[in-house]
mmCIF file of C-alpha atoms and ligand atoms in Angstrom:
data_model
loop_
_atom_site.group_PDB
_atom_site.id
_atom_site.type_symbol
_atom_site.label_atom_id
_atom_site.label_comp_id
_atom_site.label_asym_id
_atom_site.label_seq_id
_atom_site.Cartn_x
_atom_site.Cartn_y
_atom_site.Cartn_z
ATOM 1 C CA UNK A 475 -13.615 -0.619 15.474
ATOM 2 C CA UNK A 476 -13.677 -1.239 11.756
ATOM 3 C CA UNK A 477 -11.337 0.753 9.589
ATOM 4 C CA UNK A 478 -13.764 2.731 7.455
ATOM 5 C CA UNK A 479 -12.412 4.568 4.405
ATOM 6 C CA UNK A 480 -13.061 8.293 4.895
ATOM 7 C CA UNK A 481 -15.574 9.913 2.566
ATOM 8 C CA UNK A 482 -15.715 13.561 1.519
ATOM 9 C CA UNK A 483 -18.383 14.910 -0.837
ATOM 10 C CA UNK A 484 -18.665 18.386 -2.339
ATOM 11 C CA UNK A 485 -22.215 19.702 -2.487
ATOM 12 C CA UNK A 486 -21.991 22.602 -4.928
ATOM 13 C CA UNK A 487 -25.744 23.260 -4.522
ATOM 14 C CA UNK A 488 -27.036 25.841 -7.060
ATOM 15 C CA UNK A 489 -23.723 27.653 -7.445
ATOM 16 C CA UNK A 490 -21.383 28.396 -10.316
ATOM 17 C CA UNK A 491 -21.529 28.388 -14.084
ATOM 18 C CA UNK A 492 -19.420 26.724 -16.749
ATOM 19 C CA UNK A 493 -16.834 29.485 -16.548
ATOM 20 C CA UNK A 494 -16.329 28.924 -12.815
ATOM 21 C CA UNK A 495 -16.808 25.182 -12.404
ATOM 22 C CA UNK A 496 -14.322 24.194 -15.125
ATOM 23 C CA UNK A 497 -11.280 25.715 -13.369
ATOM 24 C CA UNK A 498 -12.661 24.682 -9.957
ATOM 25 C CA UNK A 499 -12.879 21.066 -11.032
ATOM 26 C CA UNK A 500 -9.489 21.175 -12.766
ATOM 27 C CA UNK A 501 -7.856 22.454 -9.562
ATOM 28 C CA UNK A 502 -9.622 19.852 -7.404
ATOM 29 C CA UNK A 503 -8.637 17.090 -9.821
ATOM 30 C CA UNK A 504 -5.008 18.190 -9.857
ATOM 31 C CA UNK A 505 -4.922 18.160 -6.049
ATOM 32 C CA UNK A 506 -6.722 14.867 -5.562
ATOM 33 C CA UNK A 507 -4.578 13.059 -8.129
ATOM 34 C CA UNK A 508 -1.552 13.629 -5.919
ATOM 35 C CA UNK A 509 -3.000 11.029 -3.562
ATOM 36 C CA UNK A 510 -5.772 11.039 -0.982
ATOM 37 C CA UNK A 511 -6.873 8.511 1.545
ATOM 38 C CA UNK A 512 -10.481 9.668 1.346
ATOM 39 C CA UNK A 513 -13.015 8.704 -1.278
ATOM 40 C CA UNK A 514 -13.877 12.047 -2.905
ATOM 41 C CA UNK A 515 -17.173 12.758 -4.664
ATOM 42 C CA UNK A 516 -18.423 15.896 -6.448
ATOM 43 C CA UNK A 517 -22.148 16.682 -6.552
ATOM 44 C CA UNK A 518 -22.631 19.429 -9.168
ATOM 45 C CA UNK A 519 -25.865 21.132 -10.214
ATOM 46 C CA UNK A 520 -27.820 18.789 -12.482
ATOM 47 C CA UNK A 521 -27.283 20.740 -15.668
ATOM 48 C CA UNK A 522 -23.523 20.151 -15.426
ATOM 49 C CA UNK A 523 -23.686 16.414 -14.716
ATOM 50 C CA UNK A 524 -22.827 15.522 -18.318
ATOM 51 C CA UNK A 525 -19.866 17.898 -18.419
ATOM 52 C CA UNK A 526 -18.524 16.800 -15.021
ATOM 53 C CA UNK A 527 -19.088 13.100 -15.759
ATOM 54 C CA UNK A 528 -16.857 13.404 -18.842
ATOM 55 C CA UNK A 529 -14.156 15.229 -16.909
ATOM 56 C CA UNK A 530 -14.224 12.716 -14.045
ATOM 57 C CA UNK A 531 -13.993 9.727 -16.342
ATOM 58 C CA UNK A 532 -10.812 7.753 -15.529
ATOM 59 C CA UNK A 533 -10.073 9.818 -12.432
ATOM 60 C CA UNK A 534 -10.275 8.824 -8.779
ATOM 61 C CA UNK A 535 -13.089 11.302 -8.046
ATOM 62 C CA UNK A 536 -16.656 10.038 -8.055
ATOM 63 C CA UNK A 537 -19.805 11.757 -9.270
ATOM 64 C CA UNK A 538 -22.923 12.388 -7.197
ATOM 65 C CA UNK A 539 -26.296 14.021 -7.795
ATOM 66 C CA UNK A 540 -27.896 16.424 -5.338
ATOM 67 C CA UNK A 541 -31.369 14.913 -5.539
ATOM 68 C CA UNK A 542 -33.532 12.505 -7.521
ATOM 69 C CA UNK A 543 -37.244 12.023 -8.118
ATOM 70 C CA UNK A 544 -39.093 9.275 -6.273
ATOM 71 C CA UNK A 545 -40.997 8.629 -9.518
ATOM 72 C CA UNK A 546 -39.598 6.573 -12.394
ATOM 73 C CA UNK A 547 -40.833 8.689 -15.306
ATOM 74 C CA UNK A 548 -43.795 10.655 -16.584
ATOM 75 C CA UNK A 549 -45.483 13.976 -15.953
ATOM 76 C CA UNK A 550 -43.129 15.454 -13.345
ATOM 77 C CA UNK A 551 -41.961 18.713 -14.855
ATOM 78 C CA UNK A 552 -38.492 19.715 -13.727
ATOM 79 C CA UNK A 553 -37.677 16.412 -12.047
ATOM 80 C CA UNK A 554 -34.894 13.949 -12.862
ATOM 81 C CA UNK A 555 -35.363 10.166 -12.701
ATOM 82 C CA UNK A 556 -32.915 7.625 -11.333
ATOM 83 C CA UNK A 557 -32.651 5.950 -14.769
ATOM 84 C CA UNK A 558 -31.357 9.238 -16.183
ATOM 85 C CA UNK A 559 -28.627 9.368 -13.559
ATOM 86 C CA UNK A 560 -27.571 5.855 -14.523
ATOM 87 C CA UNK A 561 -26.764 7.200 -17.996
ATOM 88 C CA UNK A 562 -24.025 9.374 -16.500
ATOM 89 C CA UNK A 563 -22.060 7.012 -14.286
ATOM 90 C CA UNK A 564 -23.438 8.685 -11.197
ATOM 91 C CA UNK A 565 -22.262 6.807 -8.126
ATOM 92 C CA UNK A 566 -24.035 8.650 -5.328
ATOM 93 C CA UNK A 567 -27.199 10.662 -4.757
ATOM 94 C CA UNK A 568 -27.746 13.074 -1.871
ATOM 95 C CA UNK A 569 -31.121 12.281 -0.319
ATOM 96 C CA UNK A 570 -33.072 14.307 2.204
ATOM 97 C CA UNK A 571 -30.831 17.360 2.396
ATOM 98 C CA UNK A 572 -32.410 19.775 4.873
ATOM 99 C CA UNK A 573 -32.868 22.332 2.084
ATOM 100 C CA UNK A 574 -34.991 19.772 0.218
ATOM 101 C CA UNK A 575 -36.901 18.884 3.378
ATOM 102 C CA UNK A 576 -37.549 22.477 4.407
ATOM 103 C CA UNK A 577 -37.792 24.425 1.139
ATOM 104 C CA UNK A 578 -39.342 21.757 -1.081
ATOM 105 C CA UNK A 579 -41.584 19.930 1.344
ATOM 106 C CA UNK A 580 -39.850 16.548 1.364
ATOM 107 C CA UNK A 581 -41.323 14.503 4.186
ATOM 108 C CA UNK A 582 -39.579 11.616 5.943
ATOM 109 C CA UNK A 583 -41.782 9.328 3.823
ATOM 110 C CA UNK A 584 -40.675 10.865 0.510
ATOM 111 C CA UNK A 585 -37.048 10.765 1.644
ATOM 112 C CA UNK A 586 -37.453 7.063 2.464
ATOM 113 C CA UNK A 587 -38.983 6.381 -0.967
ATOM 114 C CA UNK A 588 -36.099 8.170 -2.669
ATOM 115 C CA UNK A 589 -33.574 6.252 -0.574
ATOM 116 C CA UNK A 590 -35.112 2.948 -1.626
ATOM 117 C CA UNK A 591 -35.235 3.998 -5.274
ATOM 118 C CA UNK A 592 -31.524 4.859 -5.214
ATOM 119 C CA UNK A 593 -30.534 1.598 -3.522
ATOM 120 C CA UNK A 594 -32.726 -0.528 -5.816
ATOM 121 C CA UNK A 595 -31.097 1.092 -8.860
ATOM 122 C CA UNK A 596 -27.606 0.152 -7.675
ATOM 123 C CA UNK A 597 -26.581 3.722 -6.871
ATOM 124 C CA UNK A 598 -25.553 4.774 -3.371
ATOM 125 C CA UNK A 599 -27.502 7.236 -1.247
ATOM 126 C CA UNK A 600 -25.950 9.911 0.946
ATOM 127 C CA UNK A 601 -28.794 10.216 3.442
ATOM 128 C CA UNK A 602 -28.888 13.555 5.282
ATOM 129 C CA UNK A 603 -30.376 13.777 8.759
ATOM 130 C CA UNK A 604 -30.282 16.581 11.270
ATOM 131 C CA UNK A 605 -32.190 18.718 13.712
ATOM 132 C CA UNK A 606 -33.100 22.408 13.641
ATOM 133 C CA UNK A 607 -31.865 24.817 16.290
ATOM 134 C CA UNK A 608 -35.334 24.882 17.830
ATOM 135 C CA UNK A 609 -35.347 21.091 18.096
ATOM 136 C CA UNK A 610 -31.856 21.023 19.623
ATOM 137 C CA UNK A 611 -32.807 23.644 22.176
ATOM 138 C CA UNK A 612 -35.937 21.663 23.052
ATOM 139 C CA UNK A 613 -33.687 18.629 23.609
ATOM 140 C CA UNK A 614 -35.317 16.783 20.710
ATOM 141 C CA UNK A 615 -32.182 16.035 18.671
ATOM 142 C CA UNK A 616 -32.163 12.261 19.210
ATOM 143 C CA UNK A 617 -35.916 11.970 18.745
ATOM 144 C CA UNK A 618 -35.743 13.810 15.396
ATOM 145 C CA UNK A 619 -32.767 11.839 14.106
ATOM 146 C CA UNK A 620 -34.335 8.560 15.241
ATOM 147 C CA UNK A 621 -37.552 9.360 13.371
ATOM 148 C CA UNK A 622 -35.678 10.345 10.202
ATOM 149 C CA UNK A 623 -33.621 7.140 10.329
ATOM 150 C CA UNK A 624 -36.388 4.767 11.350
ATOM 151 C CA UNK A 625 -38.638 5.821 8.473
ATOM 152 C CA UNK A 626 -35.885 4.842 6.040
ATOM 153 C CA UNK A 627 -35.026 1.604 7.863
ATOM 154 C CA UNK A 628 -38.710 0.589 7.953
ATOM 155 C CA UNK A 629 -39.163 1.369 4.263
ATOM 156 C CA UNK A 630 -35.910 0.116 2.747
ATOM 157 C CA UNK A 631 -34.604 -2.346 5.352
ATOM 158 C CA UNK A 632 -31.391 -2.107 7.330
ATOM 159 C CA UNK A 633 -29.424 -4.120 4.734
ATOM 160 C CA UNK A 634 -29.942 -1.275 2.277
ATOM 161 C CA UNK A 635 -27.477 0.741 4.380
ATOM 162 C CA UNK A 636 -24.636 -1.547 3.311
ATOM 163 C CA UNK A 637 -23.613 0.846 0.545
ATOM 164 C CA UNK A 638 -25.116 4.043 1.914
ATOM 165 C CA UNK A 639 -23.424 6.988 3.574
ATOM 166 C CA UNK A 640 -25.209 8.975 6.268
ATOM 167 C CA UNK A 641 -24.524 12.688 6.625
ATOM 168 C CA UNK A 642 -25.322 14.206 9.996
ATOM 169 C CA UNK A 643 -26.083 17.813 9.179
ATOM 170 C CA UNK A 644 -27.451 19.926 12.006
ATOM 171 C CA UNK A 645 -29.630 22.462 10.202
ATOM 172 C CA UNK A 646 -28.350 25.275 12.420
ATOM 173 C CA UNK A 647 -24.800 24.636 11.193
ATOM 174 C CA UNK A 648 -25.454 24.573 7.438
ATOM 175 C CA UNK A 649 -24.115 27.634 5.660
ATOM 176 C CA UNK A 650 -24.174 29.596 8.915
ATOM 177 C CA UNK A 651 -20.494 29.476 9.821
ATOM 178 C CA UNK A 652 -21.614 27.914 13.106
ATOM 179 C CA UNK A 653 -20.088 24.423 13.296
ATOM 180 C CA UNK A 654 -21.069 21.734 15.777
ATOM 181 C CA UNK A 655 -18.224 21.131 18.206
ATOM 182 C CA UNK A 656 -16.424 17.832 17.647
ATOM 183 C CA UNK A 657 -18.030 16.504 20.860
ATOM 184 C CA UNK A 658 -21.530 17.590 19.831
ATOM 185 C CA UNK A 659 -21.116 15.961 16.419
ATOM 186 C CA UNK A 660 -19.529 12.792 17.832
ATOM 187 C CA UNK A 661 -22.419 12.361 20.256
ATOM 188 C CA UNK A 662 -24.967 12.336 17.435
ATOM 189 C CA UNK A 663 -22.792 10.187 15.147
ATOM 190 C CA UNK A 664 -22.494 7.585 17.913
ATOM 191 C CA UNK A 665 -26.259 7.730 18.409
ATOM 192 C CA UNK A 666 -26.831 7.128 14.676
ATOM 193 C CA UNK A 667 -24.463 4.146 14.647
ATOM 194 C CA UNK A 668 -26.143 2.688 17.707
ATOM 195 C CA UNK A 669 -29.574 3.131 16.154
ATOM 196 C CA UNK A 670 -28.480 1.103 13.127
ATOM 197 C CA UNK A 671 -26.716 -1.456 15.343
ATOM 198 C CA UNK A 672 -30.040 -2.268 17.008
ATOM 199 C CA UNK A 673 -30.957 -3.863 13.666
ATOM 200 C CA UNK A 674 -27.584 -5.027 12.345
ATOM 201 C CA UNK A 675 -24.266 -4.572 14.125
ATOM 202 C CA UNK A 676 -22.118 -5.352 11.116
ATOM 203 C CA UNK A 677 -23.878 -2.856 8.860
ATOM 204 C CA UNK A 678 -23.618 -0.221 11.599
ATOM 205 C CA UNK A 679 -19.934 -0.866 12.083
ATOM 206 C CA UNK A 680 -19.148 -0.568 8.365
ATOM 207 C CA UNK A 681 -21.402 2.438 7.763
ATOM 208 C CA UNK A 682 -19.679 5.720 6.989
ATOM 209 C CA UNK A 683 -21.271 8.588 8.889
ATOM 210 C CA UNK A 684 -19.994 11.972 7.742
ATOM 211 C CA UNK A 685 -20.539 15.396 9.262
ATOM 212 C CA UNK A 686 -21.855 18.425 7.359
ATOM 213 C CA UNK A 687 -22.350 21.978 8.532
ATOM 214 C CA UNK A 688 -19.798 24.753 7.980
ATOM 215 C CA UNK A 689 -16.837 22.388 7.719
ATOM 216 C CA UNK A 690 -13.814 24.506 6.793
ATOM 217 C CA UNK A 691 -10.129 23.877 6.223
ATOM 218 C CA UNK A 692 -9.397 25.000 9.781
ATOM 219 C CA UNK A 693 -11.946 22.851 11.645
ATOM 220 C CA UNK A 694 -11.992 19.680 9.522
ATOM 221 C CA UNK A 695 -9.094 18.091 11.311
ATOM 222 C CA UNK A 696 -10.575 18.146 14.815
ATOM 223 C CA UNK A 697 -13.958 16.943 13.540
ATOM 224 C CA UNK A 698 -12.523 14.089 11.477
ATOM 225 C CA UNK A 699 -10.422 12.713 14.317
ATOM 226 C CA UNK A 700 -13.558 11.828 16.308
ATOM 227 C CA UNK A 701 -14.222 8.083 16.496
ATOM 228 C CA UNK A 702 -17.532 8.025 14.622
ATOM 229 C CA UNK A 703 -16.941 10.865 12.149
ATOM 230 C CA UNK A 704 -15.848 9.339 8.857
ATOM 231 C CA UNK A 705 -15.501 12.453 6.709
ATOM 232 C CA UNK A 706 -17.685 15.325 5.576
ATOM 233 C CA UNK A 707 -20.372 16.670 3.290
ATOM 234 C CA UNK A 708 -19.053 20.063 2.302
ATOM 235 C CA UNK A 709 -21.104 22.980 0.970
ATOM 236 C CA UNK A 710 -19.538 26.462 0.857
ATOM 237 C CA UNK A 711 -15.933 25.358 1.298
ATOM 238 C CA UNK A 712 -16.200 22.969 -1.657
ATOM 239 C CA UNK A 713 -16.441 25.959 -3.997
ATOM 240 C CA UNK A 714 -12.839 26.938 -3.231
ATOM 241 C CA UNK A 715 -10.447 24.279 -4.521
ATOM 242 C CA UNK A 716 -7.684 24.955 -2.005
ATOM 243 C CA UNK A 717 -10.084 24.769 0.952
ATOM 244 C CA UNK A 718 -11.820 21.660 -0.321
ATOM 245 C CA UNK A 719 -8.489 19.924 -0.905
ATOM 246 C CA UNK A 720 -7.327 20.742 2.645
ATOM 247 C CA UNK A 721 -10.547 19.231 3.970
ATOM 248 C CA UNK A 722 -9.997 16.089 1.860
ATOM 249 C CA UNK A 723 -6.424 15.861 3.162
ATOM 250 C CA UNK A 724 -7.721 16.066 6.738
ATOM 251 C CA UNK A 725 -9.840 12.950 6.206
ATOM 252 C CA UNK A 726 -7.294 10.228 6.905
HETATM 253 C C1 PEP B 290 -24.459 21.287 3.025
HETATM 254 O O1 PEP B 290 -25.249 22.005 2.457
HETATM 255 O O2 PEP B 290 -24.546 20.068 2.890
HETATM 256 C C2 PEP B 290 -23.431 21.912 3.850
HETATM 257 C C3 PEP B 290 -22.857 21.186 4.757
HETATM 258 O O3 PEP B 290 -23.176 23.244 3.622
HETATM 259 P P1 PEP B 290 -22.049 24.150 4.344
HETATM 260 O O4 PEP B 290 -20.764 23.361 4.319
HETATM 261 O O5 PEP B 290 -21.959 25.382 3.485
HETATM 262 O O6 PEP B 290 -22.527 24.424 5.713
#
């Protein structure tokens, strides 16, 4: 198995304000500077991208956006274009988070378009896939994940995964405190890798597949030791510096 560098991203979602994110980031920076094996990325709310980009300059932490438009410019009130992200040294963009799919109507097709836009611009997508509780209980997990992946592969090509990260995020585990067991997560991660390997074994082997869904300081370790789990996408626990740093430390 290839030695993949672990990856941990903080998804702050729509939380915080300047008064809270400044000390949060300072504490995370202080902790990460002491040395981490994992690549660490912070995805703040859009309005703070400028502020966070300046503070991350010349540090080992990367910057990510939580979403991007699939249009280049024009009459799209409230949207942000990929070219705008390029102005801020943004390395990564979260694509297809289940909250975007479910609350904002993003179809597999739109997610695939966004993925391609990010790759074509030279940025790196963090592609989220995952099933709902209903789908898991109906034994449809693999079918759902396969469809979500295949739409992107068909649209952007398997080679476009060379710099991507995939986040397996079971919808029933996001923000619920209900984490997938390491075995449940590993099973889906292995399925994702195999699905990519059908097209390109090397890309599949190098691809970092991270887990997201109520990862906490006390369960990160057992999740991250699984063979195909290469780190995490962290929501709630990334808003507490000490917890987020413990999770980053667990990714070795
Ligand atoms: C997420 O939203 O990507 C996430 C994993 O959230 P949480 O860690 O809060 O479940």
